[in-house]
GROMACS .gro file of C-alpha atoms in nm:
model
  289
    1MET     CA    1  -2.823   7.691   9.112
    2ALA     CA    2  -2.777   7.328   9.041
    3THR     CA    3  -2.589   7.215   8.730
    4VAL     CA    4  -2.604   6.936   8.494
    5PRO     CA    5  -2.424   6.656   8.685
    6SER     CA    6  -2.243   6.492   8.395
    7LYS     CA    7  -1.945   6.664   8.261
    8LEU     CA    8  -1.649   6.629   8.014
    9TYR     CA    9  -1.301   6.559   8.128
   10SER     CA   10  -1.327   6.790   8.443
   11ASP     CA   11  -1.553   7.011   8.642
   12ASP     CA   12  -1.422   7.336   8.483
   13VAL     CA   13  -1.489   7.245   8.113
   14SER     CA   14  -1.757   7.476   7.977
   15LEU     CA   15  -1.953   7.500   7.656
   16LEU     CA   16  -2.002   7.871   7.607
   17MET     CA   17  -2.284   7.968   7.356
   18VAL     CA   18  -2.237   8.356   7.267
   19LEU     CA   19  -2.534   8.527   7.110
   20MET     CA   20  -2.377   8.840   6.951
   21ASP     CA   21  -2.608   9.133   6.843
   22ALA     CA   22  -2.517   9.214   6.469
   23ASN     CA   23  -2.824   9.430   6.409
   24PRO     CA   24  -2.705   9.675   6.152
   25PHE     CA   25  -2.972   9.930   6.261
   26PHE     CA   26  -2.850   9.923   6.620
   27TRP     CA   27  -2.481   9.967   6.532
   28ASN     CA   28  -2.566  10.250   6.287
   29SER     CA   29  -2.731  10.438   6.568
   30VAL     CA   30  -2.438  10.412   6.800
   31LYS     CA   31  -2.159  10.427   6.553
   32SER     CA   32  -2.068  10.789   6.677
   33ASN     CA   33  -2.001  10.637   7.021
   34TYR     CA   34  -1.901  10.298   6.983
   35LEU     CA   35  -1.782  10.111   6.654
   36PHE     CA   36  -1.870   9.771   6.563
   37SER     CA   37  -1.508   9.693   6.482
   38ASP     CA   38  -1.410   9.785   6.840
   39PHE     CA   39  -1.685   9.559   6.972
   40LEU     CA   40  -1.549   9.274   6.763
   41THR     CA   41  -1.189   9.325   6.886
   42HIS     CA   42  -1.304   9.297   7.258
   43VAL     CA   43  -1.517   8.979   7.166
   44LEU     CA   44  -1.236   8.805   6.985
   45ALA     CA   45  -0.998   8.867   7.290
   46PHE     CA   46  -1.259   8.730   7.526
   47LEU     CA   47  -1.301   8.418   7.319
   48ASN     CA   48  -0.934   8.357   7.309
   49SER     CA   49  -0.929   8.383   7.698
   50ILE     CA   50  -1.188   8.108   7.724
   51PHE     CA   51  -0.968   7.873   7.538
   52LEU     CA   52  -0.667   7.990   7.744
   53LEU     CA   53  -0.846   7.890   8.069
   54ASN     CA   54  -0.909   7.550   7.947
   55GLN     CA   55  -0.792   7.388   7.624
   56PHE     CA   56  -1.108   7.159   7.621
   57ASN     CA   57  -1.355   7.458   7.644
   58LYS     CA   58  -1.587   7.461   7.355
   59VAL     CA   59  -1.739   7.806   7.215
   60VAL     CA   60  -2.021   7.856   6.969
   61VAL     CA   61  -2.108   8.196   6.834
   62ILE     CA   62  -2.456   8.296   6.707
   63ALA     CA   63  -2.505   8.613   6.524
   64THR     CA   64  -2.838   8.792   6.587
   65GLY     CA   65  -2.957   9.012   6.303
   66TYR     CA   66  -3.275   9.205   6.243
   67ASN     CA   67  -3.423   8.934   5.998
   68SER     CA   68  -3.237   8.627   6.087
   69CYS     CA   69  -2.980   8.454   6.288
   70ASP     CA   70  -2.719   8.193   6.211
   71TYR     CA   71  -2.410   8.001   6.351
   72ILE     CA   72  -2.104   8.184   6.259
   73PHE     CA   73  -1.849   7.990   6.470
   74ASP     CA   74  -1.817   7.642   6.636
   75SER     CA   75  -1.489   7.557   6.776
   76ALA     CA   76  -1.572   7.190   6.764
   77ALA     CA   77  -1.562   7.209   6.390
   78LEU     CA   78  -1.230   7.366   6.356
   79HIS     CA   79  -0.902   7.165   6.330
   80GLY     CA   80  -0.653   7.433   6.382
   81GLN     CA   81  -0.625   7.714   6.634
   82ASN     CA   82  -0.512   7.984   6.370
   83GLN     CA   83  -0.844   7.941   6.186
   84ARG     CA   84  -1.068   8.071   6.462
   85ALA     CA   85  -1.062   8.446   6.388
   86GLU     CA   86  -1.052   8.402   6.019
   87SER     CA   87  -1.352   8.176   6.025
   88LEU     CA   88  -1.545   8.381   6.247
   89LEU     CA   89  -1.496   8.698   6.065
   90GLN     CA   90  -1.551   8.553   5.717
   91LYS     CA   91  -1.891   8.391   5.841
   92LEU     CA   92  -1.994   8.708   6.013
   93GLU     CA   93  -1.930   8.909   5.682
   94ASP     CA   94  -2.145   8.654   5.491
   95PHE     CA   95  -2.415   8.683   5.746
   96LEU     CA   96  -2.408   9.075   5.759
   97ASP     CA   97  -2.455   9.062   5.389
   98LYS     CA   98  -2.738   8.819   5.391
   99ASP     CA   99  -2.925   9.007   5.671
  100GLU     CA  100  -2.891   9.344   5.498
  101SER     CA  101  -3.019   9.201   5.177
  102LEU     CA  102  -3.320   9.078   5.373
  103CYS     CA  103  -3.368   9.425   5.511
  104ARG     CA  104  -3.375   9.575   5.159
  105GLU     CA  105  -3.625   9.319   5.037
  106ASN     CA  106  -3.856   9.374   5.343
  107SER     CA  107  -3.925   9.731   5.441
  108VAL     CA  108  -3.836   9.806   5.803
  109ASN     CA  109  -4.136   9.939   5.992
  110GLY     CA  110  -4.128  10.011   6.373
  111PRO     CA  111  -3.833   9.967   6.608
  112SER     CA  112  -3.521   9.801   6.481
  113VAL     CA  113  -3.520   9.503   6.718
  114SER     CA  114  -3.293   9.201   6.694
  115LEU     CA  115  -3.422   8.842   6.664
  116LEU     CA  116  -3.326   8.753   7.006
  117SER     CA  117  -3.582   8.469   7.035
  118GLY     CA  118  -3.442   8.294   6.729
  119SER     CA  119  -3.090   8.307   6.852
  120LEU     CA  120  -3.199   8.165   7.207
  121SER     CA  121  -3.389   7.895   7.044
  122MET     CA  122  -3.088   7.794   6.826
  123ALA     CA  123  -2.855   7.796   7.130
  124LEU     CA  124  -3.094   7.585   7.324
  125CYS     CA  125  -3.127   7.332   7.039
  126TYR     CA  126  -2.738   7.307   7.009
  127ILE     CA  127  -2.722   7.242   7.377
  128GLN     CA  128  -2.993   6.973   7.353
  129ARG     CA  129  -2.792   6.808   7.076
  130VAL     CA  130  -2.495   6.792   7.311
  131PHE     CA  131  -2.696   6.653   7.596
  132ARG     CA  132  -2.810   6.368   7.359
  133SER     CA  133  -2.471   6.293   7.201
  134GLY     CA  134  -2.366   6.104   7.522
  135PRO     CA  135  -2.338   6.084   7.900
  136PHE     CA  136  -2.035   6.312   7.914
  137HIS     CA  137  -2.043   6.666   7.805
  138PRO     CA  138  -1.915   7.010   7.922
  139GLN     CA  139  -2.123   7.246   8.123
  140PRO     CA  140  -2.329   7.468   7.900
  141ARG     CA  141  -2.423   7.822   7.958
  142ILE     CA  142  -2.545   8.123   7.737
  143LEU     CA  143  -2.400   8.458   7.707
  144CYS     CA  144  -2.601   8.742   7.540
  145LEU     CA  145  -2.413   9.034   7.402
  146HIS     CA  146  -2.709   9.239   7.323
  147GLY     CA  147  -2.762   9.623   7.249
  148SER     CA  148  -3.092   9.633   7.055
  149PRO     CA  149  -3.408   9.745   7.233
  150ASP     CA  150  -3.659   9.471   7.354
  151GLY     CA  151  -3.917   9.358   7.090
  152PRO     CA  152  -4.251   9.303   7.270
  153GLY     CA  153  -4.365   9.098   6.971
  154GLN     CA  154  -4.099   8.823   7.082
  155TYR     CA  155  -4.210   8.822   7.443
  156VAL     CA  156  -4.385   8.471   7.423
  157ALA     CA  157  -4.106   8.302   7.238
  158ILE     CA  158  -3.837   8.458   7.459
  159MET     CA  159  -4.023   8.350   7.776
  160ASN     CA  160  -4.055   8.001   7.646
  161SER     CA  161  -3.680   7.982   7.587
  162ILE     CA  162  -3.617   8.126   7.932
  163PHE     CA  163  -3.832   7.847   8.090
  164SER     CA  164  -3.659   7.582   7.867
  165ALA     CA  165  -3.326   7.698   7.985
  166GLN     CA  166  -3.442   7.685   8.338
  167ARG     CA  167  -3.559   7.344   8.308
  168LEU     CA  168  -3.225   7.234   8.142
  169MET     CA  169  -3.027   7.411   8.414
  170VAL     CA  170  -2.859   7.628   8.170
  171PRO     CA  171  -2.775   7.981   8.302
  172ILE     CA  172  -2.835   8.275   8.072
  173ASP     CA  173  -2.576   8.550   8.129
  174SER     CA  174  -2.651   8.892   7.985
  175CYS     CA  175  -2.427   9.175   7.882
  176VAL     CA  176  -2.617   9.473   7.768
  177ILE     CA  177  -2.408   9.712   7.546
  178GLY     CA  178  -2.713   9.935   7.448
  179GLY     CA  179  -2.837  10.268   7.609
  180GLN     CA  180  -3.113  10.109   7.801
  181HIS     CA  181  -3.165   9.807   8.018
  182SER     CA  182  -3.327   9.495   7.872
  183ALA     CA  183  -3.631   9.372   8.067
  184PHE     CA  184  -3.628   9.044   7.889
  185LEU     CA  185  -3.252   8.972   7.957
  186GLN     CA  186  -3.291   9.085   8.315
  187GLN     CA  187  -3.582   8.819   8.370
  188ALA     CA  188  -3.369   8.561   8.174
  189SER     CA  189  -3.067   8.601   8.394
  190TYR     CA  190  -3.274   8.624   8.712
  191ILE     CA  191  -3.486   8.309   8.632
  192THR     CA  192  -3.204   8.085   8.504
  193GLY     CA  193  -2.948   8.185   8.775
  194GLY     CA  194  -2.726   8.378   8.541
  195VAL     CA  195  -2.535   8.712   8.574
  196TYR     CA  196  -2.679   9.046   8.431
  197LEU     CA  197  -2.441   9.339   8.370
  198LYS     CA  198  -2.460   9.650   8.176
  199PRO     CA  199  -2.116   9.792   8.160
  200GLN     CA  200  -2.069  10.162   8.219
  201LEU     CA  201  -1.763  10.204   8.002
  202LEU     CA  202  -1.773  10.013   7.662
  203ASP     CA  203  -1.398  10.096   7.603
  204GLY     CA  204  -1.319   9.845   7.874
  205LEU     CA  205  -1.562   9.577   7.752
  206PHE     CA  206  -1.297   9.303   7.753
  207GLN     CA  207  -1.225   9.366   8.118
  208TYR     CA  208  -1.592   9.329   8.200
  209LEU     CA  209  -1.625   9.006   8.007
  210ALA     CA  210  -1.306   8.851   8.140
  211THR     CA  211  -1.367   8.936   8.505
  212VAL     CA  212  -1.753   8.845   8.503
  213PHE     CA  213  -1.828   8.602   8.233
  214ALA     CA  214  -1.512   8.402   8.178
  215THR     CA  215  -1.525   8.192   8.480
  216ASP     CA  216  -1.683   7.844   8.477
  217LEU     CA  217  -1.999   7.772   8.666
  218ASN     CA  218  -1.815   7.579   8.968
  219SER     CA  219  -1.591   7.875   9.033
  220ARG     CA  220  -1.890   8.116   9.046
  221ALA     CA  221  -1.953   7.985   9.391
  222ILE     CA  222  -1.653   8.145   9.544
  223LEU     CA  223  -1.653   8.468   9.345
  224GLN     CA  224  -1.842   8.789   9.416
  225LEU     CA  225  -2.031   8.849   9.094
  226PRO     CA  226  -2.273   9.137   9.028
  227LYS     CA  227  -2.599   9.079   9.183
  228PRO     CA  228  -2.934   9.212   9.019
  229VAL     CA  229  -3.037   9.545   9.173
  230GLY     CA  230  -3.390   9.558   9.009
  231VAL     CA  231  -3.562   9.328   8.775
  232ASP     CA  232  -3.840   9.447   8.541
  233PHE     CA  233  -4.094   9.180   8.553
  234ARG     CA  234  -4.358   9.363   8.345
  235ALA     CA  235  -4.493   9.157   8.076
  236SER     CA  236  -4.606   9.222   7.722
  237CYS     CA  237  -4.984   9.189   7.614
  238PHE     CA  238  -5.066   8.928   7.356
  239CYS     CA  239  -5.305   9.162   7.165
  240HIS     CA  240  -5.103   9.482   7.095
  241LYS     CA  241  -4.749   9.353   7.213
  242ASN     CA  242  -4.726   9.652   7.449
  243THR     CA  243  -4.553   9.641   7.789
  244ILE     CA  244  -4.813   9.672   8.065
  245ASP     CA  245  -4.817   9.694   8.438
  246MET     CA  246  -5.174   9.563   8.487
  247GLY     CA  247  -5.396   9.358   8.243
  248PHE     CA  248  -5.640   9.075   8.197
  249ILE     CA  249  -5.504   8.714   8.224
  250CYS     CA  250  -5.671   8.412   8.064
  251SER     CA  251  -5.733   8.150   8.337
  252VAL     CA  252  -5.688   7.862   8.105
  253CYS     CA  253  -5.370   7.950   7.904
  254LEU     CA  254  -5.245   8.248   8.109
  255SER     CA  255  -5.248   8.482   7.794
  256ILE     CA  256  -5.218   8.847   7.895
  257PHE     CA  257  -5.437   9.123   7.740
  258CYS     CA  258  -5.418   9.493   7.808
  259GLU     CA  259  -5.786   9.525   7.745
  260HIS     CA  260  -6.095   9.305   7.825
  261GLN     CA  261  -6.156   9.051   7.544
  262LYS     CA  262  -6.475   8.851   7.471
  263LYS     CA  263  -6.262   8.553   7.358
  264CYS     CA  264  -5.895   8.437   7.415
  265SER     CA  265  -5.711   8.485   7.086
  266THR     CA  266  -5.467   8.213   7.220
  267CYS     CA  267  -5.681   7.900   7.342
  268GLY     CA  268  -6.025   8.026   7.230
  269SER     CA  269  -6.176   8.027   7.583
  270VAL     CA  270  -6.485   8.252   7.612
  271PHE     CA  271  -6.451   8.525   7.882
  272GLY     CA  272  -6.733   8.667   8.108
  273GLN     CA  273  -6.801   9.032   8.141
  274SER     CA  274  -6.542   9.231   8.358
  275GLN     CA  275  -6.674   9.393   8.673
  276ALA     CA  276  -6.574   9.726   8.522
  277HIS     CA  277  -6.841   9.651   8.252
  278ASN     CA  278  -7.102   9.514   8.496
  279SER     CA  279  -7.098   9.836   8.691
  280SER     CA  280  -7.375  10.086   8.579
  281GLY     CA  281  -7.251  10.371   8.776
  282PRO     CA  282  -6.954  10.495   8.992
  283ASP     CA  283  -7.150  10.449   9.321
  284GLN     CA  284  -7.267  10.107   9.244
  285LYS     CA  285  -7.116   9.842   9.483
  286ARG     CA  286  -6.901   9.576   9.330
  287ASN     CA  287  -7.010   9.214   9.388
  288THR     CA  288  -6.758   9.013   9.600
  289PHE     CA  289  -6.677   8.660   9.474
   0.00000   0.00000   0.00000
């Protein structure tokens, strides 16, 4: 995959955007097998390894909760190295308190998915500001540390973010720590040229992060990184937000529906009657167009 030609200082300087899943509902569901404190220990060690690889590397961490997402760490805003862990942990604690208070105010109905679409949008906005700050900048990439299940209601927003990252030539790496694979992140890594990985042993999470996701984009060309075995390209319908294998597509705006609609809810186009409705009996031949 081609990268942004202008770089800061040298070819191996990176801007790493880390999207960390801090959904309290997800971590409460897996606390018997893996604690959030253990996860943080591995992530902090991984972030320190990024700075050890190159002192000019930049790291930004975005916490992804159930109701909100926010920046909790920006290495460019810190003046001392000793402030990294303390600043991140303090802002993370404030974010968790804020997200839990929003959960109490708004009753939780349905699956407890994280606001991945919001954190992806915030990461791309930050990268866009870096691009516009001047002709010289590090190579940006996004790393999603995600565990919550996919939210079909965020399908459109997530796909828009994926295509925006593809246009900006920003790879999206994915490290899934949940029990199931993420179809959204599989598509994100495949489309943008990133790496998708689901570690088998979370106790060795730091080893996975350090060996797969710590390398800069130029070094990836000479490394044997994990290849996608199978990507789930199924889409979510716009009407019921369900994952479907077959459906109806609007020829104007490409909206997807699981059932035949008289009118597109996205662009307002009026649809004709489907062949299934035109057939009066099972023996009647279908018209060929």
